[in-house]
Structures are given as C-alpha cells and as structure tokens.
C-alpha cells in the first residue's frame, strides 16, 4: 500500500527547500542560496541573451516516489498551481534578485512549466510541496526554491557572475607580466615613414646585443631577419607558428631569436627586443600580440619600430608600466613623388612598375591584360606560399631578368624586399572587416596608402626615387589626398582572452560551448577603453562552432581554435575539422592519412581553380605544421609535411608562371589536371576514392546539367560552393562576351564607399 502524506518524513518536509517566501524576505531563515545582487543597467537583457540555456533533462527515476508518498497529481491541478506561481509579483521580484531579469525569467518559467508537466515523475520534494499547496497546507511561493534550482541549472552564470567578471577584468594588462614589471626597461621608439631605416637601426642594436629577440608581423620578415643575423655571424634561431630553425641545435638555443610576434616567449629575458610594425597593436584581429609583446617582454631594451601615429599610445601604455619612452624620428631615405597623371591603360606600364590590386580577380585581370601585350609579369598575393612569393620577388628584382612588372596585392606592404620604381593603385577600395566582424568595402586608410606607396623607390636599389599614381584618373585626387595626410593616430591597443581565463570560465560554466564562453567573456569583460580594445574573436568563434560537436578537452579545443585559418577557404575548413576529429579519436595524423585526405600527390594546375585548390592544400599543410608544434604526438610527420610543402610551393610557382594560360583554360572550359584523361593519375584516383567513400557520387547532383567533372570534383571537395559556381559562370560569360577587363574592376563606383578621405 502506498503511504499517505501523513507518513512523509519530517526531515523532508522541513527541508530548506520548503522555507516559505516570507521566511526568505524577512531573512528569518538562513538558506544556502545567496541571491545575486548586481547593478542592473539597460543593457542587461542584451547581456542575458548571450547566455545560452543549458538543456534540463527530465527526472530519470522510474518510480514516482512523490506520487507514492503524496498521491498522484492531476496535470490540470498542477498547471493551475504553476500558473498561479508564475503570476506572483513577489516571485518576479525575488527572481530578479537572484539575477534573473525579465528575459531570463521568461525562459526559465517556460522551461520550468514544461519540465513539471512533461516529466514522468517530479522530484519527490517538489511533488510533496505541490501536493501540500493543493491541499491548502502550503503557499504557491513555496515552489520558488525549486524554480530557482531549475533556473540555476539552466543559467549557471547567475551563481557566479561576480567571479566571471573578476576573471575577465582586463583593466590592468600591464600587471599580467610580473617578470617584465620587475624590470625598468629602456623603451626606444624608432618612428618614421616606410623606407626610413627604422628596422635597420633597431636591428643594428639587436645584432650587437648579447641576446635578443626580433618580433615581426610576418613569417617572411622573421625569416629574413633570421637569415641576415646568421649571415652577420650572430647565431640566431627562428620561431614561427609553423617552423623552428636552430643556428646550433634544439638543445642549444642561440642567444638570438627571430620570431613572429604571436610566438614570442614573454618569460624569456633578453638584452634587446625589437618589436617591428608596432602600429599593428591596433589590428582588429592580431593587435593583442603586439600589446602582449610590448607589455610583457622582459628585455633590458625594447626597440619599437613603426608609424609615428603610435607614439602617443605607446607613451600612455608605458605610463602604466612606469617606463620612459625615447622617440627617435626618421625621414624617408629616398624621394617619393606622386604623378600628375593616372596610368589609364595597361599599355602605359613601364619597367619597375608595380600594380597594386585589392582582390585576386583584379590580379588575374591585370596580369592577363599586361601579358596580352607581350610583357611578362611577376605576381604576388597573400595566399601564395612563401617560396613562390620570394621567387616572384627575386625575378622582379633581378636586373638581368626581363620580367620588370609586378602585379600584387597589398601583401607587398610589408615583409618583402622589392625594387619598385612606381606603385600604381589599380583601385583604392579594399574589403575590410569592421569591429563587429562584418565585411565592408572601404577606401583604404591613410596608413595603408602610405605604407603601400612607400614601397616605391627603395634605398640602395636601381630605383632610388619612387613614383606613385593610380590606374583610374578619377582616383588620383583621392590618392593625393590620402598621401598628404599623416597616418591616423592609434588610440587603442588590442587585447585577447588567454587560455587560462577561458579555462576558468569553463570551470564555472561547464556546459557552455566554447564560442559561447568567448561571447560571454567579451560581454562581461572590463577593458580600459582609453587604452585598449577587445580584439575581434569572430575567427576563433567560427572555428569553435565548427568543432563544437567534436569531443575535445578544453585546452586542446582552445588551441585548435587559435589556429591561423582562412575561413573563406572551405577545403581548409573541412580539413581542419577532420584534423580535430582524428585528434579527438586519439588517432595519429600520419603522412598516409594526410595523403588520402588531400589527394596527394597533386598534379600541376591547369585552371585557376586548380591553382586556388593547391594554395588551399598548402594552407592545410601549414595548419598541420602549426598543430604539430602543439600536439607533437598526434601530428608526427612534420618533416615529411615540410617536404610536401616544398614540392607544392614549386608546383604553385610553376602555376603562377603560367597564370595567363590557366586563366585562358578556366574561360575556355579546359578541364583541370585531374580530368586529363591520358595521364589519369593518383590524384584523380585518390579523389575518386574519396568521393566513393563519402558517397559524393550519389549526392553531388550528377544529373545537374552543365556540371563537368572538374566542377563535380570541386563541389564535392567543398572547394566550390553552388554560389561560387554561379558567380564564376557569370564572370566567364562576361569574359566571353568580350568585357574589356583592362578598364573594369570591382568598380568602386558600384560599391558603397563608407568613408571619403
Ligand atoms: N643606414 C643604413 N645603411 C645601409 N642601409 C640602410 C640604412 N638604413 C636603411 N637601410 C636599408 O634601407 C632599406 C629600408 O630600411 P628599413 O627596412 O629599415 O626601413 P623601414 O623604415 O623599416 O621601412 P618599412 O616601413 O619598410 O619597414 C633596407 O633595405 C635597409 O637595409
Ligand atoms: Mg621596417
């Protein structure tokens, strides 16, 4: 026989969950649940919307003990009681005290009601309380503790908001680096325009020091300094995300190290540290790395090189560290003249010219236009492998090489030694990512106009005097205007949450996805915005979302999400996900696994899409190397991967050399290397095998009209999306219809200009 409610143990009836609302309000009873008290502001509901509710599972008990103790509850009665409870004003006020604003209350109420009505057996204590209320032996407010228990499971942050805020208090980043703070460092700022010898002078000091570190913005620059330093007879190691090179060997590190700024070790003391391009502290994505180096490097002397626009901010930051800044100003070593006429036609191109474009499409259009006149071009853009970039630069710089025209993106703004006589801006519009992570088409900044234009006329080369102009006459005044201005002063330096901070967050909110933790962090963090800003975390979140479903320990997940990935490349993203999955299964990512997944060996590109794919594969290998330094055991084949990269670099170089014929092939529909029937190679076999296993053959729309084998392959590989395909078709059709590419580009007149200088 089921016992009646009279038999309910006293202990259970008097449990702390059965305290009445009056007890609570009068404070006559002590209870464990401390209400959260915090200033509320207008943005609280915005903030609340960031907290994703944790799904609450219903009670798994088979036996409904509550019903056995207190009798079965009718759903209609239960609903009546719950509705009455939810309508109580006092309940709302109390819930607010616990940190549940209207937004959270609404979600918690709905969830609580569903939970109570849908669960097979209510928790016994709640069952008893409701039963008491129904029998007139209790008040609806007695449900509150159960409701708040439910709400806390849904929104665990309401119990630890103060802790979270403390963890994300970023108001004094200078204090994060006790080793540097224990010193009074000498800070020297080498300020001046491009080509004024800033880096030269800082490096002179670096090389004569007993120990030193160089922090550069790019792998290419770090490598150049590594080579130069060793050539001067000063042993120097190289540390980049994907590479380590040792002047001696890994067990005997040299006293000097050249590194990319993200990789610098802020626990290692040096005599001299050089931080190049310090103005990049303002970079929305990477700025945090310069801030960290400036505040954190425990060197006796810190030499900063960069735009004068960063002096004030550096001064202010150094006030927080209690250090003086010595500013050394430099003037341009060579003359730079803005021409009075635009280029107007590619037929006016001269030896020593570099045409700067801001999209790959323009690069293709321009290089094809120039080559059509029988002039050979060198091509440089960001996604080319370093070897290809260096080879193209060497070809262009070589006085004995007939190739005297360069077509490049703003990738040439930094890091490459180029002998340019004249810079020609093909357009002044560049896609940028704003603070919200949104893409915008915008006129280039004063700083980048100066940086790029400044590449013309390099000290010590055959073109000591530089010239600059635009392709379109209507852009010339804008350019002149940009170049007469001083670079925009930099007002804030970037910051980024550390792995430790995010780990602490995860400890408090164990059920929140990593990307949500980042959002919460950014929303709760306090930053001294007179000096700092929080860097854009969109790329990090993009990767976090992509691998959220892959089971990984938090540290590993965090590291994976820090990988430098171009999220615009679907193939790279797919491979990244596969890396994460393989890692999660504790399976080594071996050479043969990699070959299978990237379709190695690859053939020479026949079309532009082939080339783009090879560039993506190169990036995938880069990510492999990057991860291999963080997870050595599961990424064991870095040496072979480096060899693969070298081979691939050569294949891409060859593709760039034949760029015009690749463009022609793309337009005339010549199929890619993989589709070339006579030499059906491993690449195709591998790819087919992959297709087969992935069931792509079945799903990839074989009956879609107009899709050739190349298209199928690219679609199947995720390299091409249906939208991209449509876009390409449009472009090909336009090209076939005889569009004069030399006079069109992603025409600025068609694009919204956000800011006019
Ligand atoms: N005093 C010097 N003696 C010899 N070569 C010099 C001297 N100063 C600068 N150079 C050379 O001039 C070129 C430009 O100098 P450097 O790279 O230091 O300029 P920068 O101001 O850092 O410009 P950027 O904005 O390109 O970084 C380099 O090739 C450098 O080696
Ligand atoms: Mg420099």
JSON list of N, CA, C and O in Angstrom, two decimals, residues 612-654:
[
{"chain": "A", "resi": 612, "resn": "UNK", "atom": "N", "xyz": [43.94, 27.65, -57.12]},
{"chain": "A", "resi": 612, "resn": "UNK", "atom": "CA", "xyz": [43.35, 28.04, -55.84]},
{"chain": "A", "resi": 612, "resn": "UNK", "atom": "C", "xyz": [43.31, 26.84, -54.90]},
{"chain": "A", "resi": 612, "resn": "UNK", "atom": "O", "xyz": [43.59, 26.94, -53.71]},
{"chain": "A", "resi": 613, "resn": "UNK", "atom": "N", "xyz": [43.00, 25.69, -55.47]},
{"chain": "A", "resi": 613, "resn": "UNK", "atom": "CA", "xyz": [42.94, 24.49, -54.65]},
{"chain": "A", "resi": 613, "resn": "UNK", "atom": "C", "xyz": [44.33, 24.15, -54.08]},
{"chain": "A", "resi": 613, "resn": "UNK", "atom": "O", "xyz": [44.47, 23.82, -52.90]},
{"chain": "A", "resi": 614, "resn": "UNK", "atom": "N", "xyz": [45.34, 24.27, -54.94]},
{"chain": "A", "resi": 614, "resn": "UNK", "atom": "CA", "xyz": [46.69, 23.96, -54.46]},
{"chain": "A", "resi": 614, "resn": "UNK", "atom": "C", "xyz": [47.10, 24.92, -53.34]},
{"chain": "A", "resi": 614, "resn": "UNK", "atom": "O", "xyz": [47.75, 24.52, -52.37]},
{"chain": "A", "resi": 615, "resn": "UNK", "atom": "N", "xyz": [46.70, 26.17, -53.48]},
{"chain": "A", "resi": 615, "resn": "UNK", "atom": "CA", "xyz": [47.00, 27.14, -52.41]},
{"chain": "A", "resi": 615, "resn": "UNK", "atom": "C", "xyz": [46.32, 26.72, -51.11]},
{"chain": "A", "resi": 615, "resn": "UNK", "atom": "O", "xyz": [46.88, 26.83, -50.02]},
{"chain": "A", "resi": 616, "resn": "UNK", "atom": "N", "xyz": [45.09, 26.22, -51.27]},
{"chain": "A", "resi": 616, "resn": "UNK", "atom": "CA", "xyz": [44.36, 25.76, -50.08]},
{"chain": "A", "resi": 616, "resn": "UNK", "atom": "C", "xyz": [45.06, 24.55, -49.46]},
{"chain": "A", "resi": 616, "resn": "UNK", "atom": "O", "xyz": [45.19, 24.46, -48.24]},
{"chain": "A", "resi": 617, "resn": "UNK", "atom": "N", "xyz": [45.56, 23.66, -50.31]},
{"chain": "A", "resi": 617, "resn": "UNK", "atom": "CA", "xyz": [46.26, 22.48, -49.78]},
{"chain": "A", "resi": 617, "resn": "UNK", "atom": "C", "xyz": [47.52, 22.94, -49.04]},
{"chain": "A", "resi": 617, "resn": "UNK", "atom": "O", "xyz": [47.84, 22.44, -47.96]},
{"chain": "A", "resi": 618, "resn": "UNK", "atom": "N", "xyz": [48.19, 23.94, -49.60]},
{"chain": "A", "resi": 618, "resn": "UNK", "atom": "CA", "xyz": [49.38, 24.46, -48.93]},
{"chain": "A", "resi": 618, "resn": "UNK", "atom": "C", "xyz": [49.01, 24.96, -47.53]},
{"chain": "A", "resi": 618, "resn": "UNK", "atom": "O", "xyz": [49.70, 24.69, -46.55]},
{"chain": "A", "resi": 619, "resn": "UNK", "atom": "N", "xyz": [47.90, 25.67, -47.45]},
{"chain": "A", "resi": 619, "resn": "UNK", "atom": "CA", "xyz": [47.43, 26.16, -46.15]},
{"chain": "A", "resi": 619, "resn": "UNK", "atom": "C", "xyz": [47.12, 25.01, -45.20]},
{"chain": "A", "resi": 619, "resn": "UNK", "atom": "O", "xyz": [47.39, 25.10, -44.00]},
{"chain": "A", "resi": 620, "resn": "UNK", "atom": "N", "xyz": [46.54, 23.95, -45.75]},
{"chain": "A", "resi": 620, "resn": "UNK", "atom": "CA", "xyz": [46.23, 22.78, -44.90]},
{"chain": "A", "resi": 620, "resn": "UNK", "atom": "C", "xyz": [47.52, 22.21, -44.32]},
{"chain": "A", "resi": 620, "resn": "UNK", "atom": "O", "xyz": [47.59, 21.88, -43.13]},
{"chain": "A", "resi": 621, "resn": "UNK", "atom": "N", "xyz": [48.54, 22.15, -45.15]},
{"chain": "A", "resi": 621, "resn": "UNK", "atom": "CA", "xyz": [49.84, 21.63, -44.65]},
{"chain": "A", "resi": 621, "resn": "UNK", "atom": "C", "xyz": [50.41, 22.58, -43.60]},
{"chain": "A", "resi": 621, "resn": "UNK", "atom": "O", "xyz": [51.02, 22.14, -42.62]},
{"chain": "A", "resi": 622, "resn": "UNK", "atom": "N", "xyz": [50.19, 23.86, -43.80]},
{"chain": "A", "resi": 622, "resn": "UNK", "atom": "CA", "xyz": [50.64, 24.85, -42.81]},
{"chain": "A", "resi": 622, "resn": "UNK", "atom": "C", "xyz": [49.95, 24.60, -41.46]},
{"chain": "A", "resi": 622, "resn": "UNK", "atom": "O", "xyz": [50.58, 24.66, -40.41]},
{"chain": "A", "resi": 623, "resn": "UNK", "atom": "N", "xyz": [48.65, 24.33, -41.54]},
{"chain": "A", "resi": 623, "resn": "UNK", "atom": "CA", "xyz": [47.91, 24.08, -40.29]},
{"chain": "A", "resi": 623, "resn": "UNK", "atom": "C", "xyz": [48.41, 22.80, -39.63]},
{"chain": "A", "resi": 623, "resn": "UNK", "atom": "O", "xyz": [48.55, 22.72, -38.41]},
{"chain": "A", "resi": 624, "resn": "UNK", "atom": "N", "xyz": [48.71, 21.81, -40.46]},
{"chain": "A", "resi": 624, "resn": "UNK", "atom": "CA", "xyz": [49.28, 20.57, -39.91]},
{"chain": "A", "resi": 624, "resn": "UNK", "atom": "C", "xyz": [50.54, 20.91, -39.11]},
{"chain": "A", "resi": 624, "resn": "UNK", "atom": "O", "xyz": [50.71, 20.49, -37.97]},
{"chain": "A", "resi": 625, "resn": "UNK", "atom": "N", "xyz": [51.43, 21.71, -39.73]},
{"chain": "A", "resi": 625, "resn": "UNK", "atom": "CA", "xyz": [52.70, 22.04, -39.07]},
{"chain": "A", "resi": 625, "resn": "UNK", "atom": "C", "xyz": [52.43, 22.85, -37.79]},
{"chain": "A", "resi": 625, "resn": "UNK", "atom": "O", "xyz": [53.05, 22.62, -36.76]},
{"chain": "A", "resi": 626, "resn": "UNK", "atom": "N", "xyz": [51.49, 23.78, -37.91]},
{"chain": "A", "resi": 626, "resn": "UNK", "atom": "CA", "xyz": [51.15, 24.60, -36.75]},
{"chain": "A", "resi": 626, "resn": "UNK", "atom": "C", "xyz": [50.70, 23.70, -35.59]},
{"chain": "A", "resi": 626, "resn": "UNK", "atom": "O", "xyz": [51.16, 23.84, -34.47]},
{"chain": "A", "resi": 627, "resn": "UNK", "atom": "N", "xyz": [49.82, 22.76, -35.91]},
{"chain": "A", "resi": 627, "resn": "UNK", "atom": "CA", "xyz": [49.31, 21.87, -34.87]},
{"chain": "A", "resi": 627, "resn": "UNK", "atom": "C", "xyz": [50.40, 20.91, -34.39]},
{"chain": "A", "resi": 627, "resn": "UNK", "atom": "O", "xyz": [50.43, 20.51, -33.23]},
{"chain": "A", "resi": 628, "resn": "UNK", "atom": "N", "xyz": [51.34, 20.56, -35.30]},
{"chain": "A", "resi": 628, "resn": "UNK", "atom": "CA", "xyz": [52.37, 19.60, -34.93]},
{"chain": "A", "resi": 628, "resn": "UNK", "atom": "C", "xyz": [53.26, 20.14, -33.81]},
{"chain": "A", "resi": 628, "resn": "UNK", "atom": "O", "xyz": [53.84, 19.38, -33.04]},
{"chain": "A", "resi": 629, "resn": "UNK", "atom": "N", "xyz": [53.39, 21.47, -33.71]},
{"chain": "A", "resi": 629, "resn": "UNK", "atom": "CA", "xyz": [54.19, 22.03, -32.62]},
{"chain": "A", "resi": 629, "resn": "UNK", "atom": "C", "xyz": [53.42, 22.05, -31.31]},
{"chain": "A", "resi": 629, "resn": "UNK", "atom": "O", "xyz": [54.00, 22.22, -30.25]},
{"chain": "A", "resi": 630, "resn": "UNK", "atom": "N", "xyz": [52.11, 21.90, -31.40]},
{"chain": "A", "resi": 630, "resn": "UNK", "atom": "CA", "xyz": [51.30, 21.95, -30.19]},
{"chain": "A", "resi": 630, "resn": "UNK", "atom": "C", "xyz": [50.88, 20.55, -29.73]},
{"chain": "A", "resi": 630, "resn": "UNK", "atom": "O", "xyz": [50.64, 20.34, -28.56]},
{"chain": "A", "resi": 631, "resn": "UNK", "atom": "N", "xyz": [50.77, 19.64, -30.69]},
{"chain": "A", "resi": 631, "resn": "UNK", "atom": "CA", "xyz": [50.37, 18.26, -30.36]},
{"chain": "A", "resi": 631, "resn": "UNK", "atom": "C", "xyz": [51.32, 17.31, -31.07]},
{"chain": "A", "resi": 631, "resn": "UNK", "atom": "O", "xyz": [50.94, 16.63, -32.03]},
{"chain": "A", "resi": 632, "resn": "UNK", "atom": "N", "xyz": [52.57, 17.28, -30.60]},
{"chain": "A", "resi": 632, "resn": "UNK", "atom": "CA", "xyz": [53.60, 16.54, -31.34]},
{"chain": "A", "resi": 632, "resn": "UNK", "atom": "C", "xyz": [53.26, 15.08, -31.53]},
{"chain": "A", "resi": 632, "resn": "UNK", "atom": "O", "xyz": [53.53, 14.50, -32.58]},
{"chain": "A", "resi": 633, "resn": "UNK", "atom": "N", "xyz": [52.68, 14.46, -30.49]},
{"chain": "A", "resi": 633, "resn": "UNK", "atom": "CA", "xyz": [52.47, 13.01, -30.57]},
{"chain": "A", "resi": 633, "resn": "UNK", "atom": "C", "xyz": [51.48, 12.63, -31.67]},
{"chain": "A", "resi": 633, "resn": "UNK", "atom": "O", "xyz": [51.68, 11.62, -32.35]},
{"chain": "A", "resi": 634, "resn": "UNK", "atom": "N", "xyz": [50.45, 13.42, -31.86]},
{"chain": "A", "resi": 634, "resn": "UNK", "atom": "CA", "xyz": [49.44, 13.03, -32.84]},
{"chain": "A", "resi": 634, "resn": "UNK", "atom": "C", "xyz": [49.67, 13.63, -34.23]},
{"chain": "A", "resi": 634, "resn": "UNK", "atom": "O", "xyz": [48.96, 13.30, -35.19]},
{"chain": "A", "resi": 635, "resn": "UNK", "atom": "N", "xyz": [50.62, 14.52, -34.33]},
{"chain": "A", "resi": 635, "resn": "UNK", "atom": "CA", "xyz": [50.98, 15.07, -35.65]},
{"chain": "A", "resi": 635, "resn": "UNK", "atom": "C", "xyz": [52.46, 14.74, -35.87]},
{"chain": "A", "resi": 635, "resn": "UNK", "atom": "O", "xyz": [53.31, 15.62, -35.77]},
{"chain": "A", "resi": 636, "resn": "UNK", "atom": "N", "xyz": [52.76, 13.48, -36.13]},
{"chain": "A", "resi": 636, "resn": "UNK", "atom": "CA", "xyz": [54.16, 13.06, -36.05]},
{"chain": "A", "resi": 636, "resn": "UNK", "atom": "C", "xyz": [54.99, 13.32, -37.31]},
{"chain": "A", "resi": 636, "resn": "UNK", "atom": "O", "xyz": [56.20, 13.22, -37.27]},
{"chain": "A", "resi": 637, "resn": "UNK", "atom": "N", "xyz": [54.33, 13.65, -38.42]},
{"chain": "A", "resi": 637, "resn": "UNK", "atom": "CA", "xyz": [55.08, 13.65, -39.69]},
{"chain": "A", "resi": 637, "resn": "UNK", "atom": "C", "xyz": [55.42, 15.04, -40.22]},
{"chain": "A", "resi": 637, "resn": "UNK", "atom": "O", "xyz": [55.36, 15.29, -41.42]},
{"chain": "A", "resi": 638, "resn": "UNK", "atom": "N", "xyz": [55.80, 15.93, -39.30]},
{"chain": "A", "resi": 638, "resn": "UNK", "atom": "CA", "xyz": [56.01, 17.31, -39.75]},
{"chain": "A", "resi": 638, "resn": "UNK", "atom": "C", "xyz": [57.17, 17.42, -40.75]},
{"chain": "A", "resi": 638, "resn": "UNK", "atom": "O", "xyz": [57.12, 18.25, -41.66]},
{"chain": "A", "resi": 639, "resn": "UNK", "atom": "N", "xyz": [58.18, 16.58, -40.60]},
{"chain": "A", "resi": 639, "resn": "UNK", "atom": "CA", "xyz": [59.31, 16.69, -41.54]},
{"chain": "A", "resi": 639, "resn": "UNK", "atom": "C", "xyz": [58.87, 16.36, -42.96]},
{"chain": "A", "resi": 639, "resn": "UNK", "atom": "O", "xyz": [59.23, 17.06, -43.91]},
{"chain": "A", "resi": 640, "resn": "UNK", "atom": "N", "xyz": [58.08, 15.30, -43.10]},
{"chain": "A", "resi": 640, "resn": "UNK", "atom": "CA", "xyz": [57.62, 14.94, -44.45]},
{"chain": "A", "resi": 640, "resn": "UNK", "atom": "C", "xyz": [56.68, 16.02, -44.98]},
{"chain": "A", "resi": 640, "resn": "UNK", "atom": "O", "xyz": [56.72, 16.38, -46.15]},
{"chain": "A", "resi": 641, "resn": "UNK", "atom": "N", "xyz": [55.85, 16.54, -44.07]},
{"chain": "A", "resi": 641, "resn": "UNK", "atom": "CA", "xyz": [54.90, 17.57, -44.50]},
{"chain": "A", "resi": 641, "resn": "UNK", "atom": "C", "xyz": [55.66, 18.80, -45.02]},
{"chain": "A", "resi": 641, "resn": "UNK", "atom": "O", "xyz": [55.26, 19.43, -45.99]},
{"chain": "A", "resi": 642, "resn": "UNK", "atom": "N", "xyz": [56.76, 19.10, -44.36]},
{"chain": "A", "resi": 642, "resn": "UNK", "atom": "CA", "xyz": [57.57, 20.23, -44.83]},
{"chain": "A", "resi": 642, "resn": "UNK", "atom": "C", "xyz": [58.10, 19.96, -46.26]},
{"chain": "A", "resi": 642, "resn": "UNK", "atom": "O", "xyz": [58.10, 20.84, -47.11]},
{"chain": "A", "resi": 643, "resn": "UNK", "atom": "N", "xyz": [58.51, 18.72, -46.49]},
{"chain": "A", "resi": 643, "resn": "UNK", "atom": "CA", "xyz": [58.94, 18.36, -47.86]},
{"chain": "A", "resi": 643, "resn": "UNK", "atom": "C", "xyz": [57.79, 18.49, -48.85]},
{"chain": "A", "resi": 643, "resn": "UNK", "atom": "O", "xyz": [57.96, 18.98, -49.96]},
{"chain": "A", "resi": 644, "resn": "UNK", "atom": "N", "xyz": [56.61, 18.04, -48.40]},
{"chain": "A", "resi": 644, "resn": "UNK", "atom": "CA", "xyz": [55.44, 18.16, -49.28]},
{"chain": "A", "resi": 644, "resn": "UNK", "atom": "C", "xyz": [55.21, 19.63, -49.62]},
{"chain": "A", "resi": 644, "resn": "UNK", "atom": "O", "xyz": [54.93, 19.99, -50.76]},
{"chain": "A", "resi": 645, "resn": "UNK", "atom": "N", "xyz": [55.34, 20.47, -48.61]},
{"chain": "A", "resi": 645, "resn": "UNK", "atom": "CA", "xyz": [55.13, 21.90, -48.85]},
{"chain": "A", "resi": 645, "resn": "UNK", "atom": "C", "xyz": [56.12, 22.45, -49.87]},
{"chain": "A", "resi": 645, "resn": "UNK", "atom": "O", "xyz": [55.75, 23.25, -50.72]},
{"chain": "A", "resi": 646, "resn": "UNK", "atom": "N", "xyz": [57.36, 22.00, -49.74]},
{"chain": "A", "resi": 646, "resn": "UNK", "atom": "CA", "xyz": [58.38, 22.48, -50.69]},
{"chain": "A", "resi": 646, "resn": "UNK", "atom": "C", "xyz": [57.99, 22.09, -52.12]},
{"chain": "A", "resi": 646, "resn": "UNK", "atom": "O", "xyz": [58.05, 22.90, -53.04]},
{"chain": "A", "resi": 647, "resn": "UNK", "atom": "N", "xyz": [57.56, 20.84, -52.27]},
{"chain": "A", "resi": 647, "resn": "UNK", "atom": "CA", "xyz": [57.15, 20.37, -53.60]},
{"chain": "A", "resi": 647, "resn": "UNK", "atom": "C", "xyz": [55.96, 21.19, -54.11]},
{"chain": "A", "resi": 647, "resn": "UNK", "atom": "O", "xyz": [55.92, 21.62, -55.25]},
{"chain": "A", "resi": 648, "resn": "UNK", "atom": "N", "xyz": [55.02, 21.37, -53.21]},
{"chain": "A", "resi": 648, "resn": "UNK", "atom": "CA", "xyz": [53.80, 22.07, -53.60]},
{"chain": "A", "resi": 648, "resn": "UNK", "atom": "C", "xyz": [54.11, 23.53, -53.96]},
{"chain": "A", "resi": 648, "resn": "UNK", "atom": "O", "xyz": [53.56, 24.08, -54.92]},
{"chain": "A", "resi": 649, "resn": "UNK", "atom": "N", "xyz": [55.00, 24.13, -53.18]},
{"chain": "A", "resi": 649, "resn": "UNK", "atom": "CA", "xyz": [55.42, 25.50, -53.45]},
{"chain": "A", "resi": 649, "resn": "UNK", "atom": "C", "xyz": [55.94, 25.61, -54.89]},
{"chain": "A", "resi": 649, "resn": "UNK", "atom": "O", "xyz": [55.60, 26.52, -55.64]},
{"chain": "A", "resi": 650, "resn": "UNK", "atom": "N", "xyz": [56.74, 24.60, -55.27]},
{"chain": "A", "resi": 650, "resn": "UNK", "atom": "CA", "xyz": [57.31, 24.61, -56.63]},
{"chain": "A", "resi": 650, "resn": "UNK", "atom": "C", "xyz": [56.20, 24.46, -57.67]},
{"chain": "A", "resi": 650, "resn": "UNK", "atom": "O", "xyz": [56.22, 25.13, -58.71]},
{"chain": "A", "resi": 651, "resn": "UNK", "atom": "N", "xyz": [55.23, 23.61, -57.39]},
{"chain": "A", "resi": 651, "resn": "UNK", "atom": "CA", "xyz": [54.13, 23.41, -58.34]},
{"chain": "A", "resi": 651, "resn": "UNK", "atom": "C", "xyz": [53.32, 24.71, -58.47]},
{"chain": "A", "resi": 651, "resn": "UNK", "atom": "O", "xyz": [52.92, 25.11, -59.57]},
{"chain": "A", "resi": 652, "resn": "UNK", "atom": "N", "xyz": [53.11, 25.38, -57.35]},
{"chain": "A", "resi": 652, "resn": "UNK", "atom": "CA", "xyz": [52.35, 26.63, -57.38]},
{"chain": "A", "resi": 652, "resn": "UNK", "atom": "C", "xyz": [53.14, 27.71, -58.13]},
{"chain": "A", "resi": 652, "resn": "UNK", "atom": "O", "xyz": [52.60, 28.47, -58.93]},
{"chain": "A", "resi": 653, "resn": "UNK", "atom": "N", "xyz": [54.45, 27.73, -57.86]},
{"chain": "A", "resi": 653, "resn": "UNK", "atom": "CA", "xyz": [55.32, 28.68, -58.59]},
{"chain": "A", "resi": 653, "resn": "UNK", "atom": "C", "xyz": [55.17, 28.51, -60.09]},
{"chain": "A", "resi": 653, "resn": "UNK", "atom": "O", "xyz": [55.04, 29.47, -60.84]},
{"chain": "A", "resi": 654, "resn": "UNK", "atom": "N", "xyz": [55.16, 27.24, -60.48]},
{"chain": "A", "resi": 654, "resn": "UNK", "atom": "CA", "xyz": [55.01, 26.94, -61.90]},
{"chain": "A", "resi": 654, "resn": "UNK", "atom": "C", "xyz": [53.66, 27.43, -62.40]},
{"chain": "A", "resi": 654, "resn": "UNK", "atom": "O", "xyz": [53.54, 28.00, -63.49]}
]
